[in-house]
Short mmCIF file of N, CA and C in Angstrom, two decimals:
data_model
loop_
_atom_site.label_atom_id
_atom_site.label_comp_id
_atom_site.label_asym_id
_atom_site.label_seq_id
_atom_site.Cartn_x
_atom_site.Cartn_y
_atom_site.Cartn_z
N MET Y 182 -2.90 24.50 1.72
CA MET Y 182 -3.98 24.18 2.73
C MET Y 182 -4.99 25.63 2.35
N SER Y 183 -6.16 25.13 2.42
CA SER Y 183 -7.56 26.01 2.10
C SER Y 183 -7.79 26.47 3.18
N LYS Y 184 -8.78 27.68 2.92
CA LYS Y 184 -9.30 27.93 5.05
C LYS Y 184 -10.29 27.18 4.80
N CYS Y 185 -10.79 26.18 4.16
CA CYS Y 185 -12.29 25.53 4.08
C CYS Y 185 -11.82 24.59 4.93
N PRO Y 186 -12.70 23.85 5.67
CA PRO Y 186 -13.16 22.46 6.38
C PRO Y 186 -12.27 21.51 6.24
N PRO Y 187 -11.16 21.18 7.40
CA PRO Y 187 -10.20 20.17 6.21
C PRO Y 187 -11.59 18.59 6.37
N ASP Y 188 -11.31 18.28 5.42
CA ASP Y 188 -12.03 16.67 5.03
C ASP Y 188 -11.52 15.58 6.04
N PRO Y 189 -12.51 14.64 6.26
CA PRO Y 189 -12.36 14.01 7.15
C PRO Y 189 -11.33 13.06 7.06
N ARG Y 190 -10.44 12.48 6.28
CA ARG Y 190 -9.46 11.77 6.17
C ARG Y 190 -8.54 12.30 7.44
N PRO Y 191 -7.71 11.25 8.06
CA PRO Y 191 -6.70 11.61 9.28
C PRO Y 191 -6.08 12.04 8.69
N ARG Y 192 -5.19 13.12 9.44
CA ARG Y 192 -4.42 13.91 9.12
C ARG Y 192 -3.20 14.31 10.02
N CYS Y 193 -1.89 15.08 10.10
CA CYS Y 193 -1.19 14.73 11.55
C CYS Y 193 -2.00 16.35 12.02
N ARG Y 194 -1.05 15.77 13.52
CA ARG Y 194 -1.84 17.33 14.50
C ARG Y 194 -1.63 18.87 13.81
N PHE Y 195 -0.33 18.78 13.71
CA PHE Y 195 0.30 19.71 12.60
C PHE Y 195 -0.88 20.57 11.68
N ALA Y 196 -1.00 20.07 10.98
CA ALA Y 196 -2.20 20.76 10.05
C ALA Y 196 -3.28 21.00 10.94
N HIS Y 197 -4.12 20.43 11.73
CA HIS Y 197 -5.23 20.76 12.41
C HIS Y 197 -4.95 22.19 13.44
N TYR Y 198 -3.27 22.16 13.49
CA TYR Y 198 -2.81 23.27 14.35
C TYR Y 198 -2.74 24.29 13.83
N LEU Y 199 -2.36 24.38 12.17
CA LEU Y 199 -2.74 25.64 11.37
C LEU Y 199 -3.53 26.13 10.81
N PHE Y 200 -4.81 24.58 10.90
CA PHE Y 200 -5.90 25.29 10.16
C PHE Y 200 -7.33 26.40 11.49
N GLU Y 201 -6.92 25.16 12.87
CA GLU Y 201 -7.32 26.24 13.73
C GLU Y 201 -6.95 27.77 13.77
N ARG Y 202 -5.38 28.17 13.25
CA ARG Y 202 -4.99 29.55 13.65
C ARG Y 202 -5.14 30.26 11.59
N ARG Y 203 -5.55 29.68 10.96
CA ARG Y 203 -6.27 30.15 9.85
C ARG Y 203 -4.81 30.41 8.79
N LEU Y 204 -3.84 29.14 9.26
CA LEU Y 204 -2.81 29.86 8.31
C LEU Y 204 -2.59 28.48 7.67
N GLY Y 205 -1.64 28.79 6.40
CA GLY Y 205 -1.42 27.79 4.57
C GLY Y 205 0.19 27.99 5.41
N PRO Y 206 0.61 26.84 4.99
CA PRO Y 206 1.94 26.59 4.06
C PRO Y 206 3.03 27.87 3.88
N ARG Y 207 2.28 28.44 3.22
CA ARG Y 207 3.38 30.02 2.70
C ARG Y 207 2.98 30.07 3.77
N ASP Y 208 2.35 30.40 4.91
CA ASP Y 208 2.86 31.41 6.24
C ASP Y 208 4.08 31.10 7.01
N VAL Y 209 3.88 29.49 7.58
CA VAL Y 209 4.44 29.16 8.30
C VAL Y 209 6.19 28.35 7.71
N ALA Y 210 5.85 28.64 6.20
CA ALA Y 210 7.25 28.06 5.23
C ALA Y 210 8.27 28.35 5.96
N PRO Y 211 8.77 30.21 6.23
CA PRO Y 211 9.68 31.29 6.39
C PRO Y 211 9.92 30.69 7.64
N LEU Y 212 9.28 30.70 8.59
CA LEU Y 212 9.61 30.29 10.23
C LEU Y 212 10.29 28.98 10.58
N LEU Y 213 9.96 28.29 9.12
CA LEU Y 213 10.37 26.85 9.84
C LEU Y 213 11.83 26.80 8.88
N GLY Y 214 12.11 27.80 8.12
CA GLY Y 214 13.34 27.01 7.46
C GLY Y 214 12.94 25.84 5.96
N CYS Y 215 12.11 26.00 5.82
CA CYS Y 215 11.16 24.97 4.64
C CYS Y 215 10.82 25.64 3.13
N SER Y 216 10.56 24.69 3.12
CA SER Y 216 9.39 25.29 1.28
C SER Y 216 8.23 24.85 1.89
N HIS Y 217 7.27 25.77 1.16
CA HIS Y 217 5.82 25.82 1.58
C HIS Y 217 5.18 24.66 0.77
N GLU Y 218 5.91 24.28 -0.37
CA GLU Y 218 5.68 22.45 -0.88
C GLU Y 218 5.74 21.34 0.37
N GLN Y 219 7.18 21.99 0.92
CA GLN Y 219 7.41 20.38 2.22
C GLN Y 219 5.98 20.60 2.92
N VAL Y 220 5.52 21.60 3.11
CA VAL Y 220 4.99 21.85 4.89
C VAL Y 220 3.43 21.17 4.03
N ARG Y 221 3.00 21.79 2.65
CA ARG Y 221 1.44 21.12 2.59
C ARG Y 221 1.88 19.75 2.29
N ARG Y 222 2.78 19.04 2.13
CA ARG Y 222 3.14 17.47 2.02
C ARG Y 222 2.93 16.71 3.04
N VAL Y 223 3.29 17.97 4.01
CA VAL Y 223 3.43 16.59 5.11
C VAL Y 223 1.89 17.01 6.23
N CYS Y 224 1.29 18.41 5.41
CA CYS Y 224 -0.02 18.25 6.06
C CYS Y 224 -1.26 18.05 5.85
N LEU Y 225 -1.03 16.61 4.35
CA LEU Y 225 -1.39 16.13 3.97
C LEU Y 225 -2.43 14.66 4.59
N PRO Y 226 -3.52 14.88 4.01
CA PRO Y 226 -4.23 13.41 4.56
C PRO Y 226 -3.11 11.94 4.51
N PHE Y 227 -2.76 11.13 5.78
CA PHE Y 227 -2.17 10.24 5.73
C PHE Y 227 -2.40 9.46 4.28
N ASP Y 228 -3.37 8.97 4.11
CA ASP Y 228 -3.64 7.81 3.03
C ASP Y 228 -3.26 8.98 1.37
N ASP Y 229 -2.82 10.42 1.09
CA ASP Y 229 -2.76 10.58 -0.13
C ASP Y 229 -0.99 10.62 -0.47
N PRO Y 230 -1.35 10.17 -1.72
CA PRO Y 230 0.07 9.74 -2.17
C PRO Y 230 1.19 10.75 -2.02
N ASP Y 231 0.77 11.89 -2.58
CA ASP Y 231 2.06 12.58 -1.88
C ASP Y 231 2.20 12.92 -0.85
N TRP Y 232 1.75 12.71 0.36
CA TRP Y 232 1.95 12.74 1.81
C TRP Y 232 3.22 12.10 2.13
N ARG Y 233 3.72 13.40 2.79
CA ARG Y 233 5.30 12.95 2.96
C ARG Y 233 6.07 13.21 4.96
N ARG Y 234 6.63 12.07 4.94
CA ARG Y 234 7.19 12.31 6.49
C ARG Y 234 8.28 13.14 6.91
N PRO Y 235 7.70 14.48 7.64
CA PRO Y 235 8.45 15.29 8.41
C PRO Y 235 10.27 14.70 8.36
N SER Y 236 10.78 15.37 7.63
CA SER Y 236 12.45 15.07 8.64
C SER Y 236 12.27 15.01 10.66
N GLU Y 237 13.33 14.65 10.66
CA GLU Y 237 13.46 14.75 12.54
C GLU Y 237 13.72 16.55 13.09
N LYS Y 238 15.00 17.35 11.95
CA LYS Y 238 14.59 18.65 11.99
C LYS Y 238 13.28 18.91 11.78
N LEU Y 239 12.72 18.73 10.53
CA LEU Y 239 11.28 19.66 10.97
C LEU Y 239 10.57 19.33 12.09
N LYS Y 240 10.41 18.20 12.78
CA LYS Y 240 9.37 17.87 13.77
C LYS Y 240 10.02 18.51 14.84
N GLN Y 241 11.16 18.86 15.42
CA GLN Y 241 12.10 19.72 16.18
C GLN Y 241 11.83 21.07 15.62
N LYS Y 242 11.86 21.25 14.76
CA LYS Y 242 11.15 22.91 14.41
C LYS Y 242 9.77 23.68 14.97
N VAL Y 243 9.04 22.10 14.42
CA VAL Y 243 7.62 22.62 14.60
C VAL Y 243 7.06 22.53 16.08
N ALA Y 244 8.02 21.81 16.56
CA ALA Y 244 7.60 21.60 18.35
C ALA Y 244 7.82 22.65 19.12
N ALA Y 245 9.08 23.22 18.45
CA ALA Y 245 9.41 24.71 18.99
C ALA Y 245 8.65 25.62 18.91
N TRP Y 246 7.83 25.80 17.69
CA TRP Y 246 7.30 26.70 16.84
C TRP Y 246 6.24 27.60 17.29
N THR Y 247 5.50 25.72 17.52
CA THR Y 247 4.23 25.65 18.49
C THR Y 247 3.98 25.60 20.06
N GLY Y 248 5.01 25.94 20.62
CA GLY Y 248 5.10 25.53 21.84
C GLY Y 248 4.80 24.20 22.34
N GLY Y 249 5.63 23.20 21.67
CA GLY Y 249 5.37 21.79 22.35
C GLY Y 249 3.36 21.48 21.75
N ALA Y 250 2.66 22.24 21.12
CA ALA Y 250 0.77 22.06 21.16
C ALA Y 250 1.26 20.81 19.91
N VAL Y 251 2.06 20.81 19.34
CA VAL Y 251 2.69 19.72 18.58
C VAL Y 251 4.25 19.03 18.93
N SER Y 252 4.22 17.57 19.13
CA SER Y 252 5.17 17.17 19.86
C SER Y 252 5.57 16.20 18.43
N ALA Y 253 6.98 15.58 18.37
CA ALA Y 253 7.68 15.11 17.76
C ALA Y 253 6.75 13.78 17.49
N SER Y 254 5.98 13.30 18.94
CA SER Y 254 5.57 12.13 18.71
C SER Y 254 4.10 11.68 18.18
N ASP Y 255 3.68 12.92 17.60
CA ASP Y 255 1.95 13.39 17.36
C ASP Y 255 2.02 13.19 15.91
N TRP Y 256 3.54 13.19 15.15
CA TRP Y 256 3.52 12.59 13.63
C TRP Y 256 3.48 11.05 13.41
N LEU Y 257 3.64 10.20 15.17
CA LEU Y 257 3.25 8.98 15.06
C LEU Y 257 2.16 8.58 14.82
N GLU Y 258 1.21 9.19 14.93
CA GLU Y 258 -0.18 8.64 14.72
C GLU Y 258 -0.59 8.52 12.91
N ARG Y 259 0.29 8.40 12.48
CA ARG Y 259 0.39 7.43 10.68
C ARG Y 259 0.15 5.86 10.56
N GLU Y 260 1.44 5.87 11.69
CA GLU Y 260 1.47 4.42 12.13
C GLU Y 260 0.13 3.83 12.75
N ARG Y 261 -0.41 4.56 13.42
CA ARG Y 261 -1.71 4.06 14.41
C ARG Y 261 -2.75 3.91 13.63
N VAL Y 262 -2.56 4.89 12.41
CA VAL Y 262 -3.81 4.55 11.12
C VAL Y 262 -3.91 3.78 10.53
N SER Y 263 -2.34 3.60 10.29
CA SER Y 263 -2.83 2.34 8.52
C SER Y 263 -2.73 1.10 9.51
N THR Y 264 -2.23 0.73 10.96
CA THR Y 264 -2.00 -0.25 10.97
C THR Y 264 -3.76 -0.90 11.96
#
């Protein structure tokens, strides 16, 4: 994730959380216990072919790390966007 403004395509709340704090996948991946590539993929726009749904374990780690600012239910936005 770059430090430039996110494009207008819908992304998960976690992507916006990282952007607002000027953090990238390499900054947070070690804290979440996953690869920077996994963080990058879950933060891509929902319509990107490389976008990946985070595991339940990753959702829980993100919720804990963000202090609840990003909850597990925030990842459901993709279903709301695509319908």
